[in-house]
Short mmCIF file of C-alpha atoms and ligand atoms in Angstrom, two decimals:
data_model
loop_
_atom_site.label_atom_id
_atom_site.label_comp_id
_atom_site.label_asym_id
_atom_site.label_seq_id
_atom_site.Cartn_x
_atom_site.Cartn_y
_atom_site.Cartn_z
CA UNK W 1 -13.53 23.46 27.97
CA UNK W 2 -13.69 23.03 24.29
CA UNK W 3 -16.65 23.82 22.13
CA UNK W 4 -16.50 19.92 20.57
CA UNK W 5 -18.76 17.27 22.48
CA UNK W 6 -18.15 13.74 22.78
CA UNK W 7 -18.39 12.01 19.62
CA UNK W 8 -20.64 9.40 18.88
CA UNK W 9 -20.30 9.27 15.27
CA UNK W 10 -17.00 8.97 12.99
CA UNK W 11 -15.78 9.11 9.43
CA UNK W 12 -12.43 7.79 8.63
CA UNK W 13 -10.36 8.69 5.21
CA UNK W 14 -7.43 7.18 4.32
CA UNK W 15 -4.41 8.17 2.12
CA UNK W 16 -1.45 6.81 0.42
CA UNK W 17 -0.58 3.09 0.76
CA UNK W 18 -2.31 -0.11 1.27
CA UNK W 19 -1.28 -0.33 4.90
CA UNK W 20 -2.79 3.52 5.60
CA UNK W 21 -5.80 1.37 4.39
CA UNK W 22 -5.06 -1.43 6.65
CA UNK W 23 -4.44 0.84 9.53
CA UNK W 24 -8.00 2.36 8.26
CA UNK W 25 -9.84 -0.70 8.96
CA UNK W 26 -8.36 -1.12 12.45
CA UNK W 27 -9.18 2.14 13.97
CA UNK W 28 -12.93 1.79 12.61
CA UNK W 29 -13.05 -1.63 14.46
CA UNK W 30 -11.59 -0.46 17.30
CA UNK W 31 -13.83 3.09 17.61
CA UNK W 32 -16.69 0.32 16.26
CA UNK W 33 -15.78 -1.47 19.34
CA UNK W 34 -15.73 1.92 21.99
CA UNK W 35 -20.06 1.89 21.36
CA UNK W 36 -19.29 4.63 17.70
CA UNK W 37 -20.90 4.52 14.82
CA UNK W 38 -19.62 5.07 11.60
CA UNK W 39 -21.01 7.75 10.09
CA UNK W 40 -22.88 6.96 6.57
CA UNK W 41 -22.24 8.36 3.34
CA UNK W 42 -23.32 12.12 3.14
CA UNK W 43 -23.75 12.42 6.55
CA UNK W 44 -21.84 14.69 8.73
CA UNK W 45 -19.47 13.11 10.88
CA UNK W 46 -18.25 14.07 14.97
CA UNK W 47 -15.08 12.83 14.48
CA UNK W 48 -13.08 12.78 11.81
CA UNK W 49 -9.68 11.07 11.31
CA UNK W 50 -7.61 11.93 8.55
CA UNK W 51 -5.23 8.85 8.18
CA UNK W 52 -2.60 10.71 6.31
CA UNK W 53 0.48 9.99 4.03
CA UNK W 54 3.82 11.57 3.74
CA UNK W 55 5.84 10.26 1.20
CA UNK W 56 5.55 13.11 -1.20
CA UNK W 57 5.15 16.59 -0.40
CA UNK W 58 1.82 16.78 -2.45
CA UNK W 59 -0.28 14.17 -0.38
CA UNK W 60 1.30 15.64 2.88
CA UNK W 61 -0.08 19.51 1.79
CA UNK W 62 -3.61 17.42 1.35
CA UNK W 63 -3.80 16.76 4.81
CA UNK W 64 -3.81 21.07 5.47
CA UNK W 65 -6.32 21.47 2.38
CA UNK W 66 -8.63 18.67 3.55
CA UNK W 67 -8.53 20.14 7.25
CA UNK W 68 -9.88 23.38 6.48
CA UNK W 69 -12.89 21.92 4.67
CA UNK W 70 -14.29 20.11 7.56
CA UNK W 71 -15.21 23.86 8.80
CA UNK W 72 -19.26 23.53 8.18
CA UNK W 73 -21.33 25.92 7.33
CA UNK W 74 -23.13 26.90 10.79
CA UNK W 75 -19.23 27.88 11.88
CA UNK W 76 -19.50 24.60 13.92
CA UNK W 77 -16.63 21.65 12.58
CA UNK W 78 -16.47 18.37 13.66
CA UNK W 79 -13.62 16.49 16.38
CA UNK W 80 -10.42 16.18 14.09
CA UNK W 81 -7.63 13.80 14.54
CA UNK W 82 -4.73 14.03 12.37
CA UNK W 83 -3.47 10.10 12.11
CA UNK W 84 -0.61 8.57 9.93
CA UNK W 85 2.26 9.68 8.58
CA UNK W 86 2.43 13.31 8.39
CA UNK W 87 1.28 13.21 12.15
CA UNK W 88 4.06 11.10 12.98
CA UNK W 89 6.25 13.33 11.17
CA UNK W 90 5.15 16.91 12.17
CA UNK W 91 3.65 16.00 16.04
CA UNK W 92 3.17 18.95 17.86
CA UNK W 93 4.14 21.25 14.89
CA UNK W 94 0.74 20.25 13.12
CA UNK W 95 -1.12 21.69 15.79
CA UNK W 96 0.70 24.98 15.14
CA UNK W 97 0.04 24.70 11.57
CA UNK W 98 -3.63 24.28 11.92
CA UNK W 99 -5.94 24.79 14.86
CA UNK W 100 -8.40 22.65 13.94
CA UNK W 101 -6.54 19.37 15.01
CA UNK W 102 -7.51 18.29 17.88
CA UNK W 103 -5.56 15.28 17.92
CA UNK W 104 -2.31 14.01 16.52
CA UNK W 105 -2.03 10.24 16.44
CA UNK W 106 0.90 8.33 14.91
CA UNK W 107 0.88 4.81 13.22
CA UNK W 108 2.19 3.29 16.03
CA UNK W 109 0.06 4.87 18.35
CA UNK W 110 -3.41 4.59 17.07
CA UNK W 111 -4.63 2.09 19.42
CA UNK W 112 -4.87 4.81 22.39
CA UNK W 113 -7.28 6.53 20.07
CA UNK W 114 -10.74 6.01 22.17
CA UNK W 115 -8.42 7.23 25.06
CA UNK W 116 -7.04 10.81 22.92
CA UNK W 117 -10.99 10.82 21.91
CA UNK W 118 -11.60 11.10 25.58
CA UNK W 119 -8.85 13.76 26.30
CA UNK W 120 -9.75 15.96 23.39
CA UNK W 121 -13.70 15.97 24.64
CA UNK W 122 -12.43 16.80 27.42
CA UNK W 123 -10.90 20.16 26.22
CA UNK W 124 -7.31 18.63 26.23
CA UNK W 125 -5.48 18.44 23.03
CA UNK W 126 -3.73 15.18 22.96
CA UNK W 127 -0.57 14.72 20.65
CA UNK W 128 0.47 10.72 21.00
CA UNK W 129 3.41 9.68 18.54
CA UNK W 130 5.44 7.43 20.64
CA UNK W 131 6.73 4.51 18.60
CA UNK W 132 6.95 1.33 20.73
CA UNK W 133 7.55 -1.51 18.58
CA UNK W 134 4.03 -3.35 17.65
CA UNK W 135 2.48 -3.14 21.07
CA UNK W 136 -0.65 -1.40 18.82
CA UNK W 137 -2.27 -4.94 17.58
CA UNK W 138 -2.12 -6.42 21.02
CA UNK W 139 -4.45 -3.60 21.87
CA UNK W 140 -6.39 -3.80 18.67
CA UNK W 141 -10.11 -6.02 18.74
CA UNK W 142 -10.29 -9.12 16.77
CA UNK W 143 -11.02 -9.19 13.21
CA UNK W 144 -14.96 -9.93 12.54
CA UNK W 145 -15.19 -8.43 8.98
CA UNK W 146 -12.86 -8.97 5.79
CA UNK W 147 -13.38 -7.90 2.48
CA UNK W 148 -12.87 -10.57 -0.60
CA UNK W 149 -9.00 -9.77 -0.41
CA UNK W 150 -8.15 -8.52 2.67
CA UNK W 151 -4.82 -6.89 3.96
CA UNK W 152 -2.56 -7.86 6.96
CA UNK W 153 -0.08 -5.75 7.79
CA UNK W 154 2.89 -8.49 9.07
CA UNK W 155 5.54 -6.10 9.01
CA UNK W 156 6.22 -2.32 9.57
CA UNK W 157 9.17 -0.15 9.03
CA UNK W 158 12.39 0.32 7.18
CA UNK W 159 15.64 0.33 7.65
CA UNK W 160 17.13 0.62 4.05
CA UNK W 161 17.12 4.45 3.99
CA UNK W 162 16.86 5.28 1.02
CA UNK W 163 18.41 8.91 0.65
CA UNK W 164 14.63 10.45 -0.59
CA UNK W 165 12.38 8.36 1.44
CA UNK W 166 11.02 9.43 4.92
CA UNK W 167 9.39 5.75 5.56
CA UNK W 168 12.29 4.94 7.75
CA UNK W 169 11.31 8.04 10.10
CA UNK W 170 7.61 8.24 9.78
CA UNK W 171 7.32 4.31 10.23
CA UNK W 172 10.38 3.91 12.16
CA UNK W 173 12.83 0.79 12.40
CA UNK W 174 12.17 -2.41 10.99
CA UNK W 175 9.70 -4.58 13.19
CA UNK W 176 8.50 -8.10 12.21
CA UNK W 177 4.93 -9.22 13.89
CA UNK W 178 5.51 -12.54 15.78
CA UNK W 179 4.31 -15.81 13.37
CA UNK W 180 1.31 -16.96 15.86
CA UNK W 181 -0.43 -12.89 16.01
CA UNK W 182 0.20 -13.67 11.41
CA UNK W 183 -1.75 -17.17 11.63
CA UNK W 184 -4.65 -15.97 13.93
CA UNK W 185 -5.12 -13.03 12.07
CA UNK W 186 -5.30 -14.62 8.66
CA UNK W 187 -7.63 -17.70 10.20
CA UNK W 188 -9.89 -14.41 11.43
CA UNK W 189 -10.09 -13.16 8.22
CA UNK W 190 -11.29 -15.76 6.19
CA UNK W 191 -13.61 -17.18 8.78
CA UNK W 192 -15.27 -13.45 7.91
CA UNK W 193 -15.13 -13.72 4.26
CA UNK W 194 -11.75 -13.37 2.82
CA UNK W 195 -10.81 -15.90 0.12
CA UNK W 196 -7.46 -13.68 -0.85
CA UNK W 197 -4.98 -11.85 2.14
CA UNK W 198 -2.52 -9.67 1.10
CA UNK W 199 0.49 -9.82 3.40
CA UNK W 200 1.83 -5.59 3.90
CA UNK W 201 4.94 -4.65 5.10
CA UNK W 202 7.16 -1.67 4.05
CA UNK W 203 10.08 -4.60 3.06
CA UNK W 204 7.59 -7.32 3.31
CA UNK W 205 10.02 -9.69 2.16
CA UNK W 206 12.43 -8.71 5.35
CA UNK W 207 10.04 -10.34 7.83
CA UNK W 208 11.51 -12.55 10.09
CA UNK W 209 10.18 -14.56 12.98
CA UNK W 210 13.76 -16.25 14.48
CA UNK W 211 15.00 -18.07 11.56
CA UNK W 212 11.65 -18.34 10.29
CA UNK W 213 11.06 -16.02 6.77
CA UNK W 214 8.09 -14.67 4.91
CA UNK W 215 8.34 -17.88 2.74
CA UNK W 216 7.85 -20.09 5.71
CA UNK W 217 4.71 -17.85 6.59
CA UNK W 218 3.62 -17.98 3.63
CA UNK W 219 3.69 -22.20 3.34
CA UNK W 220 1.49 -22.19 6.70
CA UNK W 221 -0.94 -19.58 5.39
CA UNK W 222 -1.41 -21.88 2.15
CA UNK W 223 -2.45 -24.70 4.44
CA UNK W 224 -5.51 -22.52 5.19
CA UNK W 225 -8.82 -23.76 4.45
CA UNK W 226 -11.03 -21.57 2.26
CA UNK W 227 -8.14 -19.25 1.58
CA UNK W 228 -7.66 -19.09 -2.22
CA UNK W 229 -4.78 -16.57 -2.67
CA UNK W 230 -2.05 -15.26 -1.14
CA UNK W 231 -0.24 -11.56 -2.09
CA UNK W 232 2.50 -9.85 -0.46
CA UNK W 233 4.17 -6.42 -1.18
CA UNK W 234 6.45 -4.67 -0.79
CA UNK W 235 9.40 -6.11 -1.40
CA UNK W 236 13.25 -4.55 -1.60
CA UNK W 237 15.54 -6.22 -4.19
CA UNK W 238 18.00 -6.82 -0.99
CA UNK W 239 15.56 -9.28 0.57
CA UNK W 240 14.47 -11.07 -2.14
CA UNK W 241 15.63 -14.68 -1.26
CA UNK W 242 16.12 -17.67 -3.38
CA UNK W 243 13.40 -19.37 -0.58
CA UNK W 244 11.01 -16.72 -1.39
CA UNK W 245 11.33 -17.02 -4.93
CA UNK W 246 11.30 -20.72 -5.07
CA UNK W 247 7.58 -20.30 -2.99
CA UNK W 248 6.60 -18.84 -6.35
CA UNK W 249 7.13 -22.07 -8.09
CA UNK W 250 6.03 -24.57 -5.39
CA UNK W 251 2.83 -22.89 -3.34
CA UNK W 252 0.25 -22.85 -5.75
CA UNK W 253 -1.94 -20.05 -3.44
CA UNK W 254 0.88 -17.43 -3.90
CA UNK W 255 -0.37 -15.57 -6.45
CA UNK W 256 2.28 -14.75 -9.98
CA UNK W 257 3.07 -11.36 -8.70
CA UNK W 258 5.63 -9.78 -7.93
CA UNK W 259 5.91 -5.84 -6.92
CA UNK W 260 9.55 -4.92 -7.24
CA UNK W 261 10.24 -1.51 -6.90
CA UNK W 262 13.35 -0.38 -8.61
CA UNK W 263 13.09 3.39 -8.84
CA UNK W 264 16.26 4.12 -11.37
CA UNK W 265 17.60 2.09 -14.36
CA UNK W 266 20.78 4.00 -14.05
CA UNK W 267 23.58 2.98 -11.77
CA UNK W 268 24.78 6.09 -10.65
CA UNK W 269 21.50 7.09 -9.73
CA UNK W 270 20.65 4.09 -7.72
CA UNK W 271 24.03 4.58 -5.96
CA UNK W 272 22.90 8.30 -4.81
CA UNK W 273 19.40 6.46 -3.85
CA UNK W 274 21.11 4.46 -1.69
CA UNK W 275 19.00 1.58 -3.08
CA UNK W 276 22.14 -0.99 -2.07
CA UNK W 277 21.34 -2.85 -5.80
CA UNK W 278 22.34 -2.46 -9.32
CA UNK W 279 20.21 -2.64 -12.89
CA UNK W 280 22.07 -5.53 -13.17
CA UNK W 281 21.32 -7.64 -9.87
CA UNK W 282 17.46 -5.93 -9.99
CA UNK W 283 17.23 -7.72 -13.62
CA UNK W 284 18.90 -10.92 -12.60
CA UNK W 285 16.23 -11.12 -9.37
CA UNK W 286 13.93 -11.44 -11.73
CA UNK W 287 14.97 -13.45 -14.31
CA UNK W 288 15.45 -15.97 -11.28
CA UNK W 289 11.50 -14.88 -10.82
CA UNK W 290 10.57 -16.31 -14.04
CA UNK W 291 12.94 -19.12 -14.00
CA UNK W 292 10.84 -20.09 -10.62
CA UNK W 293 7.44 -19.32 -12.60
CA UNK W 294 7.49 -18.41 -15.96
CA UNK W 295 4.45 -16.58 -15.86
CA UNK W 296 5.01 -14.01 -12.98
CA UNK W 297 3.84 -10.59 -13.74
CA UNK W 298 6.35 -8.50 -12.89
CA UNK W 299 5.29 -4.37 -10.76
CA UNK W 300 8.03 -1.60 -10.02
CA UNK W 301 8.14 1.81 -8.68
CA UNK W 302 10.12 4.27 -10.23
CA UNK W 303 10.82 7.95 -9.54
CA UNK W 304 11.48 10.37 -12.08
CA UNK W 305 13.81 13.48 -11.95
CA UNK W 306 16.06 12.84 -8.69
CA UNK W 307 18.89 15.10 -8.11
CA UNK W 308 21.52 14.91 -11.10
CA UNK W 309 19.34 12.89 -13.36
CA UNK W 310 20.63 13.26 -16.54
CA UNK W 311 18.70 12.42 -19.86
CA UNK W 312 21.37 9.68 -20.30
CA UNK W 313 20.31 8.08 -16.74
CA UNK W 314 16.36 8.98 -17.69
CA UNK W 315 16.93 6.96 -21.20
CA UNK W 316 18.53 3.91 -19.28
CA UNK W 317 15.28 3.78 -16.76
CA UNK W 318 13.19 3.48 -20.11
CA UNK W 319 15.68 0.69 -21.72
CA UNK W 320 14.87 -1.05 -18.52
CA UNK W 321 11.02 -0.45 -18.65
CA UNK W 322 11.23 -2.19 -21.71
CA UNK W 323 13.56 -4.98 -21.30
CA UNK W 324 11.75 -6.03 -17.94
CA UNK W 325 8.19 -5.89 -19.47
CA UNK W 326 6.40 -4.70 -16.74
CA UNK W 327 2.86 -5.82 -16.13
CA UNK W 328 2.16 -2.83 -13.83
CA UNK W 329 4.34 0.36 -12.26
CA UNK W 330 3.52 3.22 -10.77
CA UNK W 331 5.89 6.17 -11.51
CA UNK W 332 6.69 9.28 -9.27
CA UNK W 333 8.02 13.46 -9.97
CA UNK W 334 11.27 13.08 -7.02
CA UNK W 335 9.41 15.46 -4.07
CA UNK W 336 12.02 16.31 -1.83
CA UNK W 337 11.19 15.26 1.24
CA UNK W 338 12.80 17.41 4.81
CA UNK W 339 14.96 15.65 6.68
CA UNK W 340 16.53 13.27 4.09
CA UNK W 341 19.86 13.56 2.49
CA UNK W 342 18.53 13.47 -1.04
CA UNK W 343 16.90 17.20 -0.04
CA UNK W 344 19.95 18.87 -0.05
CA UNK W 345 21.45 17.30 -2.82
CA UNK W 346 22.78 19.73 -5.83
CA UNK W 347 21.43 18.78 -9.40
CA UNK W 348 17.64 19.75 -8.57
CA UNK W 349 15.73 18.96 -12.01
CA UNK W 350 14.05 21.56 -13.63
CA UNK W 351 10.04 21.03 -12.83
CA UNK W 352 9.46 20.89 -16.71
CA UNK W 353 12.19 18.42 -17.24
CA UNK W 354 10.02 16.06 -14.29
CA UNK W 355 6.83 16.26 -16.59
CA UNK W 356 8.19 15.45 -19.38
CA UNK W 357 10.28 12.73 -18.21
CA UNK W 358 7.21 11.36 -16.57
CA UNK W 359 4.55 11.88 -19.46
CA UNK W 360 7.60 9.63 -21.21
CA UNK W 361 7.59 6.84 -18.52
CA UNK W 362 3.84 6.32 -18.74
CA UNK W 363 4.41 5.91 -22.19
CA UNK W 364 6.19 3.26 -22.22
CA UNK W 365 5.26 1.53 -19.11
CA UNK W 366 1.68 2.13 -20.74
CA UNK W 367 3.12 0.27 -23.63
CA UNK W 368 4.15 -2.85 -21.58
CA UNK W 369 1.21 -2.81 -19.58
CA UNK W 370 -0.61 -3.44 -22.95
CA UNK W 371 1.45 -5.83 -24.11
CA UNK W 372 1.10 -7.95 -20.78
CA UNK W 373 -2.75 -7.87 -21.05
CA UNK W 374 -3.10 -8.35 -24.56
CA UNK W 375 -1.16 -11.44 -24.05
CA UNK W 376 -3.83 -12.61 -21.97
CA UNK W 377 -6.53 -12.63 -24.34
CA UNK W 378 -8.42 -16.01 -25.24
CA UNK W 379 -6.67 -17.58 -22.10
CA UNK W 380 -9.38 -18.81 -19.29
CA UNK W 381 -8.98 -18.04 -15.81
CA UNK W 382 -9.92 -17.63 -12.75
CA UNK W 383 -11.49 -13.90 -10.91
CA UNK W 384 -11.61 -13.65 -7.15
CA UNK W 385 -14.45 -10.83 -7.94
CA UNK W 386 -14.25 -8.13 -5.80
CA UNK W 387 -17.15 -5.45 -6.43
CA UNK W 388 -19.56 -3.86 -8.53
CA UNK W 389 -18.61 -2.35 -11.69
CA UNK W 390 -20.63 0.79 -13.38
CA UNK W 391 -23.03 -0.73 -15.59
CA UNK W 392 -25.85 -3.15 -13.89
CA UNK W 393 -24.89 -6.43 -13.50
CA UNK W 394 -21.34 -5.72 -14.45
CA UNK W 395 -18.57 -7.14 -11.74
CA UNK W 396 -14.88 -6.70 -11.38
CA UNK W 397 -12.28 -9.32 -10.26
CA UNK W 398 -8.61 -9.88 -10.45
CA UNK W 399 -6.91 -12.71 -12.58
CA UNK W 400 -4.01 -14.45 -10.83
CA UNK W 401 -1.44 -11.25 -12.50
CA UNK W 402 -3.62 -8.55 -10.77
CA UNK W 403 -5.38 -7.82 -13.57
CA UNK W 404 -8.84 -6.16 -13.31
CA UNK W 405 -11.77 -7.91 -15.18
CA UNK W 406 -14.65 -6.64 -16.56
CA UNK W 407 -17.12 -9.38 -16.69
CA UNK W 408 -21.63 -9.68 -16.72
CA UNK W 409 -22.36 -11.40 -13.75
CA UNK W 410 -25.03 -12.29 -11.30
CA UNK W 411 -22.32 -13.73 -8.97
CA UNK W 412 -21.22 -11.85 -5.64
CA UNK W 413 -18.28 -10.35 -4.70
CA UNK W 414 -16.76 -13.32 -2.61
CA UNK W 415 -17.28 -15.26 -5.96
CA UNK W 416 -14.13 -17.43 -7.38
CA UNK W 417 -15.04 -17.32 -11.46
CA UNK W 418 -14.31 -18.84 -14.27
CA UNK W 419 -13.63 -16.72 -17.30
CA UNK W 420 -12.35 -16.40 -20.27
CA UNK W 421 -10.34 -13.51 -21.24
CA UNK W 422 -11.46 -11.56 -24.44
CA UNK W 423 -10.27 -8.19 -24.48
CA UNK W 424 -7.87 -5.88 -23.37
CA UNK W 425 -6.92 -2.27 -22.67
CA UNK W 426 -3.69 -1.14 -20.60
CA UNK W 427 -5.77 -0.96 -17.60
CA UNK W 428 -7.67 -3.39 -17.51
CA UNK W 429 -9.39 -6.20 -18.91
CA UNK W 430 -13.20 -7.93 -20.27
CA UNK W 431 -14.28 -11.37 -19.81
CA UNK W 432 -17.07 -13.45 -20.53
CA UNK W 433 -18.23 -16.38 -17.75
CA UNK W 434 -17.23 -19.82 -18.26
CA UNK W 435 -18.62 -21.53 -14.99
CA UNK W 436 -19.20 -20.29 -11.55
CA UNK W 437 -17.40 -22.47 -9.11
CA UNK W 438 -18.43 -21.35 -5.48
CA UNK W 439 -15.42 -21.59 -3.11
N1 5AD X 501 9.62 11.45 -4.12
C1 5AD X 501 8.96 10.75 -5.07
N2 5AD X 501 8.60 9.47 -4.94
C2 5AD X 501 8.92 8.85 -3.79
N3 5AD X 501 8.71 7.59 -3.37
C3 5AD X 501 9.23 7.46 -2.13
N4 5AD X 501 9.77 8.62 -1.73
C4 5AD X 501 9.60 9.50 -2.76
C5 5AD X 501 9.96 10.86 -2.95
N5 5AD X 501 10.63 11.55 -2.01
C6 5AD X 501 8.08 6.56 -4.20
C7 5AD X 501 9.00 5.36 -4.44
C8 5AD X 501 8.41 4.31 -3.56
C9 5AD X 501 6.94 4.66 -3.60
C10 5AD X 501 6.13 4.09 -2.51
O1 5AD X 501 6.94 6.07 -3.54
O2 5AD X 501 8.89 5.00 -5.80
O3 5AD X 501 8.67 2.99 -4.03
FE1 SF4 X 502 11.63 4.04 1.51
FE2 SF4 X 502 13.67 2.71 0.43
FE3 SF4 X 502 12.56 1.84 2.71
FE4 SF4 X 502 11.20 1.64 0.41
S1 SF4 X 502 13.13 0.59 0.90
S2 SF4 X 502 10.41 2.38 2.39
S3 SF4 X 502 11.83 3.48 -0.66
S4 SF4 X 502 13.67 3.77 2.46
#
């Protein structure tokens, strides 16, 4: 028998993406819903489920380094489940790595969590990373509680494989969720509070219900009562579709955003990515974009430093920085990644070449960043606020672009808000109330 009771209380921490966060929510409802209790803030948890993230090799070594801290002080340690990617990716081998895990649940496995619970109180150590296709959210309980913007995962999976990225084995094959789970979903959500649903998918824009695309879904979710916005990310340059792009310019709910990762502005590099587009056809999907909505903000992902990068290929990823004006991007050191082909390539960049390229590309992505949000001063719009800032009585929301506001409130998160913009920093963004309107 093990020396760990029955849980009754649980703490969940999430990693990495927005669907880790997504995938967050569910397991609490679902423990929620097996008679646990969340545990509150500062106090010590029975179970704890580190939903983990794999994509880099530095947020897959936090999983170890945030293990060994749940020891406590009396010797004792609380249930641990490791849940996400790095357990779908290690399995059994995390046990070996670490003692303290007492489960290992996948992503597509976490709805036989109460039931590995069970096991592992039991004194049996239960490793479940099967992968059958979506059967999790017919298992999952209904939604009862949304945040202001809320996330719904309608798609999982990859099948680009990209020669550095371990999505298409941690999250598996490409899997669409069928159209009717979508709708009652999203009509659960904002009957609990959600006035803005982000649609998730690893290649959101590949989902697919029959001949049915995300721009279809994304007509019927407008039709919505009481839901103000509508998001979606991510998307691959392959299956961005003139139908999804024309949505920009014809549903007014679908938010001016678009997150387009592009990774490289070089076209050799992209080749040895695998990324199956050019600079050129990346530029020209969004130029059709803007032609659709002139206003879109435009997001990208890039990584810095893979194999064989040279400072020619770096200088054309900062030409293209520039000449796409991003509103947004996150940027990345390369982190090989086992099991993928871009591991083993030859042309490994020196560490201090990867800094420096990198304190470079947050220069001038900083740069743009301004520029966007310094174009949006004096304009009015609209916040969907979303929480509390520092100061008392401060609030944040998002503008239309993403864009977070600084603004002196009294009105709740849940508010829609009228603003006007009036100033700006590269991260974010100070208004002053025009009129509460009260969706
Ligand atoms: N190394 C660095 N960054 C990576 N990404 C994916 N795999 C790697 C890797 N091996 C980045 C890409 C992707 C984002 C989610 O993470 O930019 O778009
Ligand atoms: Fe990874 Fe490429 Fe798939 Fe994105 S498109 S998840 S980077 S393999």
């Amino acid at each position: 028998m093990t020396d760990i009771p029955s849980p009754n209380t649980f703490r969940i921490k999430s990693f990495g993406c927005q669907m880790n966060v997504y995938d967050g929510e569910r397991m609490t409802e679902l423990l929620a819903e097996n008679g646990m209790t969340a545990a509150a803030d500062g106090e010590d948890a029975d179970l704890v489920v580190l939903n983990t993230c794999h994509i880099r090799e530095k947020a897959a070594e936090k999983a170890y380094s945030d293990i060994g801290r749940l020891k406590r002080d009396d010797g004792t340690r609380p249930m641990i489940a490791l849940a996400g990617c790095v357990a779908q990716a290690e399995g059994a081998e995390a046990r070996r790595r670490s003692s303290m895990i007492d489960i290992v649940v996948g992503p597509q496995a976490y709805h036989r969590l109460p039931h590995l619970v069970a096991e592992a109180a039991a004194g049996r150590r239960a490793v479940d990373t099967d992968m059958p296709a979506m059967s999790k959210f017919e298992a999952l309980p209904a939604r009862r509680r949304a945040n202001p913007s809320a996330f719904l995962t309608v798609q999982e999976g990859c099948d680009k494989f990209c020669t550095y990225c371990v999505v298409p084995y941690t999250r598996g094959a490409e899997v669409s969720r069928p159209w009717t789970d979508i709708i009652a979903e999203a009509h659960a959500l904002v009957d609990a509070g959600a006035l803005e649903i982000v649609l998730l998918g690893q290649n959101v824009s590949a989902w697919s219900d029959g001949d049915r695309g995300i721009d279809k879904l994304i007509r019927a979710l407008a039709k919505i009562d009481g839901l103000e916005r509508i998001r979606y990310t991510t998307s691959h340059p392959a299956d961005m579709t003139d139908a999804l792009i024309a949505t920009h310019g014809e549903v007014d709910k679908l938010m001016p955003y678009l997150h387009l990762p592009v990774q490289s502005g070089s076209d050799p590099i992209l080749k040895a990515m695998n990324r199956s587009h050019t600079v050129e056809s990346y530029v020209e999907i969004i130029e059709r974009a803007r032609a659709a909505r002139p206003d879109i903000a435009i997001s990208g992902d890039f990584i810095v430093g893979f194999p064989g990068e040279s400072e020619k290929d770096f200088a054309a990823t900062l030409a293209l920085v520039e000449a796409v004006g991003y509103a947004a991007a996150y940027s990345f050191k390369y982190s090989p990644r086992p099991g993928t082909p871009a591991a083993v390539m030859e042309g490994t960049i020196e560490q201090q070449v990867m800094e420096d390229r990198l304190a470079r590309l947050h220069e001038a992505i900083g740069k743009t960043q301004l520029a966007f949000n310094q174009a949006s001063v004096g304009r009015d719009t609209v916040l969907l606020v979303e929480r509390k800032g520092r100061r008392p009585g401060q609030m944040i929301g998002r503008t239309p672009w993403l864009q977070s506001v600084h603004v002196e409130t009294d009105a709740p998160a849940g508010t829609m808000l009228e603003v006007t913009i009036i100033s700006a920093g590269p991260n974010s963004l100070a208004g002053a109330v025009c009129q509460a309107r009260t969706a």
